[in-house]
Short mmCIF file of C-alpha atoms in Angstrom, two decimals:
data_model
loop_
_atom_site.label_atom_id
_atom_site.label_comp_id
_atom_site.label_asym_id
_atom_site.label_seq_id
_atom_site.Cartn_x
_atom_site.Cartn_y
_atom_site.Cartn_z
CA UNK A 662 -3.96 29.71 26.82
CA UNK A 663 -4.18 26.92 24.58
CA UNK A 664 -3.80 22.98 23.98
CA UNK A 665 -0.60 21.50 22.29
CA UNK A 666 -3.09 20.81 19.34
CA UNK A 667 -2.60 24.34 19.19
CA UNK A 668 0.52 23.66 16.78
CA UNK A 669 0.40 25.95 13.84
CA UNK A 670 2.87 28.12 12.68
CA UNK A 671 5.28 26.16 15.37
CA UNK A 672 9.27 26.38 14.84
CA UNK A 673 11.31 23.16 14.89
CA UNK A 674 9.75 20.11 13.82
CA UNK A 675 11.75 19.41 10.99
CA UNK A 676 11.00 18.31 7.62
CA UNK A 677 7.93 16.76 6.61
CA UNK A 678 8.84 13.22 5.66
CA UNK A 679 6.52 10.97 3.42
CA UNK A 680 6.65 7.52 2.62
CA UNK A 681 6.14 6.42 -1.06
CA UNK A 682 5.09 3.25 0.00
CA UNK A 683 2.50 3.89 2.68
CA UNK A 684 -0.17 1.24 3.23
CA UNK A 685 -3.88 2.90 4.33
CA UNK A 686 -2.75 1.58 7.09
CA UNK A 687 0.51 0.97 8.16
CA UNK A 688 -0.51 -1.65 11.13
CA UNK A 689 -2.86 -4.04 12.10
CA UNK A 690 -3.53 -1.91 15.14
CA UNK A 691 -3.80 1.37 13.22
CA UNK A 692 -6.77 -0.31 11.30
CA UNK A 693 -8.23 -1.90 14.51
CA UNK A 694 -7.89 1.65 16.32
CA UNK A 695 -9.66 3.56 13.50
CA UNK A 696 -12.77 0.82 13.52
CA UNK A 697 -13.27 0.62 17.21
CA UNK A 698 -13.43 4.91 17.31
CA UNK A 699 -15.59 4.65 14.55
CA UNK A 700 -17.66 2.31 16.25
CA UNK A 701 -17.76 3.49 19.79
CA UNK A 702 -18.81 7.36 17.97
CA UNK A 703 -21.78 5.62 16.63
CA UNK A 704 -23.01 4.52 19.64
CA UNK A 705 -24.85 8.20 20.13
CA UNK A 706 -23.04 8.89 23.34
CA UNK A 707 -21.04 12.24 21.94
CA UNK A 708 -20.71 14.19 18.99
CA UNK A 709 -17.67 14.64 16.92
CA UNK A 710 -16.73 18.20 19.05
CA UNK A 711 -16.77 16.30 22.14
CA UNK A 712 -14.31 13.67 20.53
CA UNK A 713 -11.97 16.04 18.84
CA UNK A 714 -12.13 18.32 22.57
CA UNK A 715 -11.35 14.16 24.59
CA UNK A 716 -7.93 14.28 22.43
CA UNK A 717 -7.49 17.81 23.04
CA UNK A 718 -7.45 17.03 26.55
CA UNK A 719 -4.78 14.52 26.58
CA UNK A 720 -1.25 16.45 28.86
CA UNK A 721 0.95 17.68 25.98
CA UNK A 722 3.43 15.53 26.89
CA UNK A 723 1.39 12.69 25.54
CA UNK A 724 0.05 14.61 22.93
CA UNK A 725 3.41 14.78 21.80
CA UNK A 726 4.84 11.17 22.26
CA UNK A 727 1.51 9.49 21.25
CA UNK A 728 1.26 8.72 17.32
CA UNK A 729 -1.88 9.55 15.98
CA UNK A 730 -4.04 6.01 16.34
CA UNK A 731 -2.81 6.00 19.74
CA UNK A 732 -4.33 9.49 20.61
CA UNK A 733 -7.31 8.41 19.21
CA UNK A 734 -7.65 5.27 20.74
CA UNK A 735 -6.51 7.32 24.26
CA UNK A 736 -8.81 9.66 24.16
CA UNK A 737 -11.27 7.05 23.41
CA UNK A 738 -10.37 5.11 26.69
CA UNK A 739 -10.88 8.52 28.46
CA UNK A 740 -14.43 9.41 26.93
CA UNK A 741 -15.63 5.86 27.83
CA UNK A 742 -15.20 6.99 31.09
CA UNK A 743 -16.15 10.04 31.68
CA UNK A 744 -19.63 9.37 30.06
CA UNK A 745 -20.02 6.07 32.37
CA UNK A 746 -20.37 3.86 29.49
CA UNK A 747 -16.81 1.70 30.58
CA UNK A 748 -15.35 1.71 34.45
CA UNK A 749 -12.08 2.32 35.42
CA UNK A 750 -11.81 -1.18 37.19
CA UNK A 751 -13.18 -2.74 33.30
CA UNK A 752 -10.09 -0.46 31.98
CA UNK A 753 -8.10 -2.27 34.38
CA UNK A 754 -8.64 -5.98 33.77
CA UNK A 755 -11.46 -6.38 35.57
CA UNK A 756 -14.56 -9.13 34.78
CA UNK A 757 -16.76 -6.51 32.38
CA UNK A 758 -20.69 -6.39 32.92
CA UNK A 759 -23.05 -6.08 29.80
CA UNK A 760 -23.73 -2.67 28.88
CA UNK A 761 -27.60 -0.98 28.86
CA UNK A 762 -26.32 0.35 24.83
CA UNK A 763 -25.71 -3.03 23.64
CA UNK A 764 -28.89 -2.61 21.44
CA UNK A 765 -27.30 0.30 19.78
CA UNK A 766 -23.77 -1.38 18.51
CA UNK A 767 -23.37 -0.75 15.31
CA UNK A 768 -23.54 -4.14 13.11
CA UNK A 769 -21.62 -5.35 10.09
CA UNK A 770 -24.68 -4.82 7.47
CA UNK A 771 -25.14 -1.14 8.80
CA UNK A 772 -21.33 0.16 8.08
CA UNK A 773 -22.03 1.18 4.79
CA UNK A 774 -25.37 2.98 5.38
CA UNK A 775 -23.86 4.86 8.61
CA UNK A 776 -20.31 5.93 6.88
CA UNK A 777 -22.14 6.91 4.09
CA UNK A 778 -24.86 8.96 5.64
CA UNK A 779 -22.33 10.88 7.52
CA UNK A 780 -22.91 14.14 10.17
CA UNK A 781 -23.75 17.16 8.52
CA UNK A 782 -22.93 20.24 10.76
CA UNK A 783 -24.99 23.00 9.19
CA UNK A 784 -28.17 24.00 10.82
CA UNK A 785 -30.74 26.39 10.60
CA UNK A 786 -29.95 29.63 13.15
CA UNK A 787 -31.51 32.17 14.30
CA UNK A 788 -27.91 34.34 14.27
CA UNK A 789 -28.50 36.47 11.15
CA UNK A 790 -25.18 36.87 9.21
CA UNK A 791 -23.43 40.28 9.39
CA UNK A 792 -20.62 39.96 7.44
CA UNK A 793 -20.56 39.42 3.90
CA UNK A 794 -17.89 38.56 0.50
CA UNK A 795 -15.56 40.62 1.14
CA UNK A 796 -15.97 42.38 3.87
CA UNK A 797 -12.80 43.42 6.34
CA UNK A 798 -12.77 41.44 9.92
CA UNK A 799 -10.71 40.83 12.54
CA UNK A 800 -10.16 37.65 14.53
CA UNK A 801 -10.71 38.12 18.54
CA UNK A 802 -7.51 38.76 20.00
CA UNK A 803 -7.88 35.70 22.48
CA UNK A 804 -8.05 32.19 21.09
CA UNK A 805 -10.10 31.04 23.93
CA UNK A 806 -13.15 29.27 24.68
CA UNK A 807 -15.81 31.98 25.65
CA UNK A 808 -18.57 29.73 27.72
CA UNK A 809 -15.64 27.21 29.61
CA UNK A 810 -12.20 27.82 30.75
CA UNK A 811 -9.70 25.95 29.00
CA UNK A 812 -12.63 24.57 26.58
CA UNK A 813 -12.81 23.52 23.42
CA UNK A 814 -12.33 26.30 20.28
CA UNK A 815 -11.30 26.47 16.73
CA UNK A 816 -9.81 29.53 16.84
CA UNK A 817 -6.20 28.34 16.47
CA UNK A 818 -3.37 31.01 18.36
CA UNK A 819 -1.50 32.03 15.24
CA UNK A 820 -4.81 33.85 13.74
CA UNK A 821 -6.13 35.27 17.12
CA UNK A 822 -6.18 39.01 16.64
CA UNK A 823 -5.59 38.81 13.05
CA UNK A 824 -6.87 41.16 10.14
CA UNK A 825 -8.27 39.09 7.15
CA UNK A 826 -11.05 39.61 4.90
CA UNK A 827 -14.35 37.05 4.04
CA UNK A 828 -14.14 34.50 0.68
CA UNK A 829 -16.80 32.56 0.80
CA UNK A 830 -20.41 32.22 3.78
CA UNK A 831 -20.75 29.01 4.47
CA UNK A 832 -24.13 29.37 6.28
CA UNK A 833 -24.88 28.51 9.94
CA UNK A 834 -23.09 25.57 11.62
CA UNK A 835 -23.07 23.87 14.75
CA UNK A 836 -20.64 25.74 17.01
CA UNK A 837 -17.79 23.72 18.48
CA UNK A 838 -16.75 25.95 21.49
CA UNK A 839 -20.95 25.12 22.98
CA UNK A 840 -21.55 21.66 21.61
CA UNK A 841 -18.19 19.68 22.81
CA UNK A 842 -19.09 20.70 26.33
CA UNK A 843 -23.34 19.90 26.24
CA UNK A 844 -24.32 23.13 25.64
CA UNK A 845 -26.15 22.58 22.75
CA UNK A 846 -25.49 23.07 19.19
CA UNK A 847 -25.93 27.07 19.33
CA UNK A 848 -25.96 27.33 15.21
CA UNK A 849 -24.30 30.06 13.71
CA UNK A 850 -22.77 31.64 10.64
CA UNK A 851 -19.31 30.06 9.34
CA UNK A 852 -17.25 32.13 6.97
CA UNK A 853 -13.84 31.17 5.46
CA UNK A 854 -11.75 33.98 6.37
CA UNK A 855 -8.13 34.79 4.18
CA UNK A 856 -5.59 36.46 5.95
CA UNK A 857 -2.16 37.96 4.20
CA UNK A 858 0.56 35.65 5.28
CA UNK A 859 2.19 38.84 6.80
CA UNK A 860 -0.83 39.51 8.39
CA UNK A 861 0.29 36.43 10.49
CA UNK A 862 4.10 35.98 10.54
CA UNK A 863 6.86 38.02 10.81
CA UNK A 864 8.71 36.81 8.22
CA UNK A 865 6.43 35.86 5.04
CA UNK A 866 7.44 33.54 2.37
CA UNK A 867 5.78 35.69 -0.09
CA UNK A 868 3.91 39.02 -0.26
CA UNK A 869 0.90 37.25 -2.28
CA UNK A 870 0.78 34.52 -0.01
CA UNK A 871 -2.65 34.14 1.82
CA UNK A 872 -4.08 31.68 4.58
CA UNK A 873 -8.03 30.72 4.68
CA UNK A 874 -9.76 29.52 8.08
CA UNK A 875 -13.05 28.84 8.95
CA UNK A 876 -13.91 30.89 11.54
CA UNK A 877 -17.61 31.29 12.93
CA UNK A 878 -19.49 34.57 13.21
CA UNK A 879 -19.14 35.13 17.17
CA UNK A 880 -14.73 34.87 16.57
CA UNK A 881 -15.02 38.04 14.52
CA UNK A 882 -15.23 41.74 14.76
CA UNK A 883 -16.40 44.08 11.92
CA UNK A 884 -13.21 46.32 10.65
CA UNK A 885 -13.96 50.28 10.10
CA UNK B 871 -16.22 19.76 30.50
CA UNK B 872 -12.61 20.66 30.17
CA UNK B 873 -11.71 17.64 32.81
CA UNK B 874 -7.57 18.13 33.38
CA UNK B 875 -7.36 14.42 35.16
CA UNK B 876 -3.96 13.78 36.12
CA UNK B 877 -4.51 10.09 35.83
CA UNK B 878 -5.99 9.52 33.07
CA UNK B 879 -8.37 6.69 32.62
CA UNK B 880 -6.46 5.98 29.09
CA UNK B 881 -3.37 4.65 31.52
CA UNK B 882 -4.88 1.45 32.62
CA UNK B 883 -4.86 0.22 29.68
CA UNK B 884 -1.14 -1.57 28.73
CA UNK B 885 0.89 1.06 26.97
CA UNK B 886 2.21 -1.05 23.46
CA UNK B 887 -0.42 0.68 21.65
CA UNK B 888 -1.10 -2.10 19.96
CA UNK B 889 -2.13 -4.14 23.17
CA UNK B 890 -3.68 -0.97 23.97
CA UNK B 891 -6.27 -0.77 21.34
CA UNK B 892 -6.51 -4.51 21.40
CA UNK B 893 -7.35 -4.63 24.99
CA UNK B 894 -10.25 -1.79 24.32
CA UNK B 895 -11.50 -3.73 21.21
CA UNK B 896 -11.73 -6.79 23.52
CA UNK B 897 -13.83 -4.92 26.61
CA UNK B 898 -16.15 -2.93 23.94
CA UNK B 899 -17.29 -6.63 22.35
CA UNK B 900 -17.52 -8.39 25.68
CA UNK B 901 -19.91 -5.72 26.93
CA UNK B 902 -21.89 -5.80 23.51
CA UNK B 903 -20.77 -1.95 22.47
CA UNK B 904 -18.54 -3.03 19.30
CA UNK B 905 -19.20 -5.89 16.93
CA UNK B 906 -15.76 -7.74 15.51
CA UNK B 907 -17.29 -7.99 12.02
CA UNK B 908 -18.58 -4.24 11.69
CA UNK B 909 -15.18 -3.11 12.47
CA UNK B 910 -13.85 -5.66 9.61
CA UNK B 911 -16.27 -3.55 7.79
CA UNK B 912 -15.11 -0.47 8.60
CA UNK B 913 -11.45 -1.37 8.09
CA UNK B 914 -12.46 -2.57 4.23
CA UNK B 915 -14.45 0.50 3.58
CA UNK B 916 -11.20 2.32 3.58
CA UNK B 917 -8.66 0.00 2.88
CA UNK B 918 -10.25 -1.18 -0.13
CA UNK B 919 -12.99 1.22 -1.16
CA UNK B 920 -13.33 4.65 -0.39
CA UNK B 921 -9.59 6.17 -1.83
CA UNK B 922 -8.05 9.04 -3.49
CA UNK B 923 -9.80 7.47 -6.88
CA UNK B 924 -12.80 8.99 -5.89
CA UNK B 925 -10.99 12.43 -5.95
CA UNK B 926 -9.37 11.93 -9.43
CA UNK B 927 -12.71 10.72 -10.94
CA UNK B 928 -13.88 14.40 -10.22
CA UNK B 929 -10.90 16.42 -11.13
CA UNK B 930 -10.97 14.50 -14.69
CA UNK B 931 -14.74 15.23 -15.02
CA UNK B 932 -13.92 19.04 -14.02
CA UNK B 933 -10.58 18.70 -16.42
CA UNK B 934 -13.09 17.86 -19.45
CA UNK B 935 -16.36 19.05 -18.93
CA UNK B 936 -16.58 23.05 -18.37
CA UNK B 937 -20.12 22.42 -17.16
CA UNK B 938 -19.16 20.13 -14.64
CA UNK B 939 -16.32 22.47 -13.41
CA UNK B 940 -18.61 25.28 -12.94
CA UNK B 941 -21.42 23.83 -11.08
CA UNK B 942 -18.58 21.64 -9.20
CA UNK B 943 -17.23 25.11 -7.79
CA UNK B 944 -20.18 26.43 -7.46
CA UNK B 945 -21.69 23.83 -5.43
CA UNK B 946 -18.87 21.07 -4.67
CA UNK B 947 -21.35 19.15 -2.11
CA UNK B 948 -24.26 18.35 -4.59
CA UNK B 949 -21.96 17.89 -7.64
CA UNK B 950 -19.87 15.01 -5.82
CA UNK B 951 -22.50 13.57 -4.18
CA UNK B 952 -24.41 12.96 -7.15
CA UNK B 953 -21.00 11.08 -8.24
CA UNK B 954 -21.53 9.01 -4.76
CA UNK B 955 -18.81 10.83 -2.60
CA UNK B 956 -21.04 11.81 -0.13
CA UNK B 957 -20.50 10.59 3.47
CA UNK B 958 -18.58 10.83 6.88
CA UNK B 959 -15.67 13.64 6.78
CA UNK B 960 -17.41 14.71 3.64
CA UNK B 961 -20.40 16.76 4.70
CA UNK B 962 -19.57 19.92 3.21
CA UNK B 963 -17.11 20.13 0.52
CA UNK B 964 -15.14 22.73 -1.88
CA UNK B 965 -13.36 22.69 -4.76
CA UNK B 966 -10.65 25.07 -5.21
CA UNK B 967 -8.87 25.54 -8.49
CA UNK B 968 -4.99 26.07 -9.01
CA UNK B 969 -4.20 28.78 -11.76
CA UNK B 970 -1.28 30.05 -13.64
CA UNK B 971 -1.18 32.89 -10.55
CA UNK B 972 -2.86 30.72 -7.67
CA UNK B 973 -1.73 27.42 -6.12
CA UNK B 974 -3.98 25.88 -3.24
CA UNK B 975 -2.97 23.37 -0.53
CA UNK B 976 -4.94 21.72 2.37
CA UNK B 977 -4.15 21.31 6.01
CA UNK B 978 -5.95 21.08 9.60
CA UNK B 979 -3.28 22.60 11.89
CA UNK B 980 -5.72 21.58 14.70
CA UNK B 981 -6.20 18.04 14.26
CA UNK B 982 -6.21 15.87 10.87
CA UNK B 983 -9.35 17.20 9.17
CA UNK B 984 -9.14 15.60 5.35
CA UNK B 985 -12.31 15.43 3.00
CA UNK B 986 -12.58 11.17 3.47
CA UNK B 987 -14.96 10.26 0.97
CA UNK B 988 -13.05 11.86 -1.59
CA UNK B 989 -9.30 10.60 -0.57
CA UNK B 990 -9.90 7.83 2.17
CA UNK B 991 -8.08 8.41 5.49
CA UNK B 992 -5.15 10.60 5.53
CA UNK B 993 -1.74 9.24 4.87
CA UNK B 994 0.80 9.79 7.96
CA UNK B 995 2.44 12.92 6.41
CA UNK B 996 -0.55 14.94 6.80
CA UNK B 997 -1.16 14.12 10.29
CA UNK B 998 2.67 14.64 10.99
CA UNK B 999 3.11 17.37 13.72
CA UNK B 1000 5.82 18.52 11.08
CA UNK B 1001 3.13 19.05 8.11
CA UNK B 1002 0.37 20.66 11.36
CA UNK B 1003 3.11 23.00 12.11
CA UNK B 1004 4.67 24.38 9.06
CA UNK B 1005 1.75 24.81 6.47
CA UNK B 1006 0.97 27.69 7.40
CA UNK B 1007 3.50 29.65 8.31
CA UNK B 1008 6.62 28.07 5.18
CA UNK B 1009 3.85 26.22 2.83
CA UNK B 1010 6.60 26.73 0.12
CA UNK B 1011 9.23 25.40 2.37
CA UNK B 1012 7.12 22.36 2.78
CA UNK B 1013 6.22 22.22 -0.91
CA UNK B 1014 10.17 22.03 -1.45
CA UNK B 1015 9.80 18.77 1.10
CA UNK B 1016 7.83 17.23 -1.69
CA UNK B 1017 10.01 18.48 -4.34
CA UNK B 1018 7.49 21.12 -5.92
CA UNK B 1019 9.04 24.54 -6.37
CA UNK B 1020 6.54 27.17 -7.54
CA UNK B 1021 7.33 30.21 -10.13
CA UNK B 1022 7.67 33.80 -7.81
CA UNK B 1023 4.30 35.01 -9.65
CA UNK B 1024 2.70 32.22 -8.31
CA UNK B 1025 0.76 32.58 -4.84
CA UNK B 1026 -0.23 29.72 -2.46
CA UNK B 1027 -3.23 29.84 -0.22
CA UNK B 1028 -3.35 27.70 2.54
CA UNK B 1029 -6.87 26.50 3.80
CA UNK B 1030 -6.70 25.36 7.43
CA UNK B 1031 -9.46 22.98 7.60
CA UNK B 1032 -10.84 24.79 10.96
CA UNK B 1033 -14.18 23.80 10.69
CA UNK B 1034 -16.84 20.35 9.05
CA UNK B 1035 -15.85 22.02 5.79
CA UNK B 1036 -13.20 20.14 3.91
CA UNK B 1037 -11.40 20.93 0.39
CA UNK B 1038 -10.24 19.50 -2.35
CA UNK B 1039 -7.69 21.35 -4.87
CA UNK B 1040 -8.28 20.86 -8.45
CA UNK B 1041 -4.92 20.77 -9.89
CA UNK B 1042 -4.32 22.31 -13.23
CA UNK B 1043 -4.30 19.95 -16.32
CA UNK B 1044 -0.97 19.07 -17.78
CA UNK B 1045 -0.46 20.37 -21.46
CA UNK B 1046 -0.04 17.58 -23.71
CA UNK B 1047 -3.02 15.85 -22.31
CA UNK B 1048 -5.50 16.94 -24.93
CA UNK B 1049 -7.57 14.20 -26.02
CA UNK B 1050 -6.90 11.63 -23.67
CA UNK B 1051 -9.64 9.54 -22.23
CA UNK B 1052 -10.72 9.67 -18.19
CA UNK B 1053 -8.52 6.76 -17.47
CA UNK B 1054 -5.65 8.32 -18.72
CA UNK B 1055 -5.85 11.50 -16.90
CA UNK B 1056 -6.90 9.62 -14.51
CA UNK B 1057 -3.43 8.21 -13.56
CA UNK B 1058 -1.98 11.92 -14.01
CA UNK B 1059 -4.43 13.02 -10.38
CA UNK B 1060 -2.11 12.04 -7.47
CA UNK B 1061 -3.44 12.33 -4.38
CA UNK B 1062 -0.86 14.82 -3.07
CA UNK B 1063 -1.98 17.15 -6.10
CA UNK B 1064 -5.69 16.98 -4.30
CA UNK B 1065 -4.07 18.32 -1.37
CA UNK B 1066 -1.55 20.68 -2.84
CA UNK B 1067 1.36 19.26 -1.86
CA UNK B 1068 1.84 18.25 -5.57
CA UNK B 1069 0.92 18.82 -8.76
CA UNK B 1070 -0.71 16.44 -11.33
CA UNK B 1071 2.07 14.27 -13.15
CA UNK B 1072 3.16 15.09 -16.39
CA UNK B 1073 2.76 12.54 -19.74
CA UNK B 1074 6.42 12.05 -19.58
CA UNK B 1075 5.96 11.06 -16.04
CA UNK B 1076 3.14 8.18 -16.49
CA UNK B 1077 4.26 6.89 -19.74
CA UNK B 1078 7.28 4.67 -18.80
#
């Protein structure tokens, strides 16, 4: 029912192995990869739900081989695509033809302003919040995209169906699950959510032990 | 729409992923979508500017200024972008304090989610499908990965980064510290202890 982004609470990846002497960016291409996703995204043509969803949608086997850079710079390819903005023949090799958005490329002297300015995700909504510091919820039991099958969500499997209680209201943001597939923004109220680790596993670390997600109104169900 | 191609555009491209992104780079700036010099830009932005300084800067001014502490969790957004660590990946930030009884730490099971203007771009560890995985569900097995081992009446929270929200963990201020200036404790603030996969380094540890 999900996407092999889907990966938390997984068994068997082994340990998690840092590098003491890791660059910002390890490669050239890493570097080049980031910039050109950067770039591309501030071109107008998608939002950042509709970029995270375009890696989503990579098959899990190359989810799984792909590093990261190379996801993004896949998924990239892919989006180009689907929104017309690069062929399949210019993917290919062939001669490319000037592009209608050419007026919108992002230049040099504009980096700053545009990284800095950023895309704020909270909105004013109509959806009046019913849920308040702590109050008892539960999660839906299916971590699926309501509007699309197989869509976009940020409900991740391992808290679908899940007992917690609300920390903090974040106010109403853009929802994922509607805006990464054009169905507009559809604000709503965000709430991080903390869940007793056994609440989630079978075998908790710790009886204390809590996890927090942000989960929007419409993944949650009032507890008696 | 949830397109399942099974020959995905991505796959004309050569497969060295450096080629790869080369090749794209190439076709963007010959049809006018990507400028070479913006993405030198970009690339120096967060190579050379934006960098888990920024973080420390704030969890020394929330070390030695009760005022700033409070309105910093009260508020983390305004507070930090007042300091100038406002922008992309940054949006809507929260500061969350470790305590004697609390430890926090930071992940994004889902993707890499990681507050930018306050650390720069996350290092390879946190994108790891290892570090995704196990958070979680063994956050104290992974803390052992980084060689931090926390007291039994000590309980960890893990915030999945699920949403435009990111966080930043205020690690607790080594004793011994009292009186030093911002530089100082400065160079205490690893960027692991703004995640939570560390804790701020000891005098004994910086003095060598």
């Amino acid at each position: 029912m999900t996407r092999p982004h889907d990966m938390g609470g997984r068994f068997g990846d082994g340990p998690v192995l840092q590098d003491p002497n890791e660059q910002v960016f390890s490669q050239e291409w890493h570097a080049r990869a980031l910039a050109v996703t950067l770039a591309a995204g501030s071109l107008g043509q998608w939002n950042i739900d509709v970029s995270r969803h375009a890696r989503e949608l990579l098959s899990p086997k190359d989810y799984a081989r792909f590093s990261y850079y190379e996801k993004w710079v896949s998924a990239l390819a892919d989006l180009l695509v689907e929104k017309g903005i690069v062929t399949r023949d210019e993917l290919a090799g062939a001669e490319p033809t000037p592009s209608p958005l050419a007026d919108r490329a992002l230049q040099a002297d504009r980096v700053a302003t545009v990284l800095a300015a950023g895309g704020p995700a909270d909105r004013p909504s109509d959806v009046a919040a019913v849920f308040r510091n702590g109050d008892a919820v539960k999660t839906r039991r299916m971590p699926s995209n309501r509007l699309i099958d197989g869509g976009h969500t940020r409900l991740p499997k391992y808290a679908a169906g899940a007992r917690g209680r609300v920390v903090r209201c974040h106010g109403a943001h853009v929802l994922p699950d509607s805006s990464a597939h054009g169905f507009g923004e559809a604000p709503e109220p965000l709430y991080a959510v903390a869940f007793p680790a056994s609440a989630l596993w079978a075998h908790p670390e710790h009886p204390r032990d809590e996890v927090v997600l942000d989960l929007w109104q419409s993944y949650l169900e009032p507890v008696e | 729409m949830p397109h399942d191609h099974h020959d995905h555009p991505h796959s004309l491209l050569p497969s060295d992923p450096a080629l790869r992104v080369k090749a794209l780079e190439t076709l963007l700036t010959r049809k006018g979508l990507v400028h070479p010099e913006a993405l030198d830009a970009i690339i120096d932005t967060y190579e050379n500017k934006i960098g888990p300084r920024n973080g420390a800067h704030v969890v020394v001014k929330a070390w030695t200024d009760p005022e700033f502490k409070a309105a910093l969790l009260a508020d983390a957004t305004a507070v930090v972008s007042e300091l100038g660590y406002y922008g992309r990946q940054g949006e809507h930030m929260v500061a969350v304090e470790n305590t004697d009884t609390q430890h926090n730490m930071v992940v994004c099971t889902l993707c890499s989610c990681y507050p930018w203007p306050l650390l720069g771009v996350p290092p390879a560890w946190y994108k790891s499908d290892a570090y995704r995985a196990r958070a979680v569900r063994e956050p104290r097995k992974v803390l052992s990965d980084f060689g931090v081992s926390l007291p039994d009446d000590v309980a960890v929270r893990v915030w999945d980064s699920t949403a435009e929200v990111r966080y930043l963990v205020i690690p607790q201020r080594p004793a011994g510290t009292e009186g030093w200036n911002e530089d100082a404790l400065m160079a205490l603030v690893t960027r692991n202890s703004m995640i939570g996969t560390g804790l701020a380094l000891l005098p004994e540890q910086v003095s060598e």
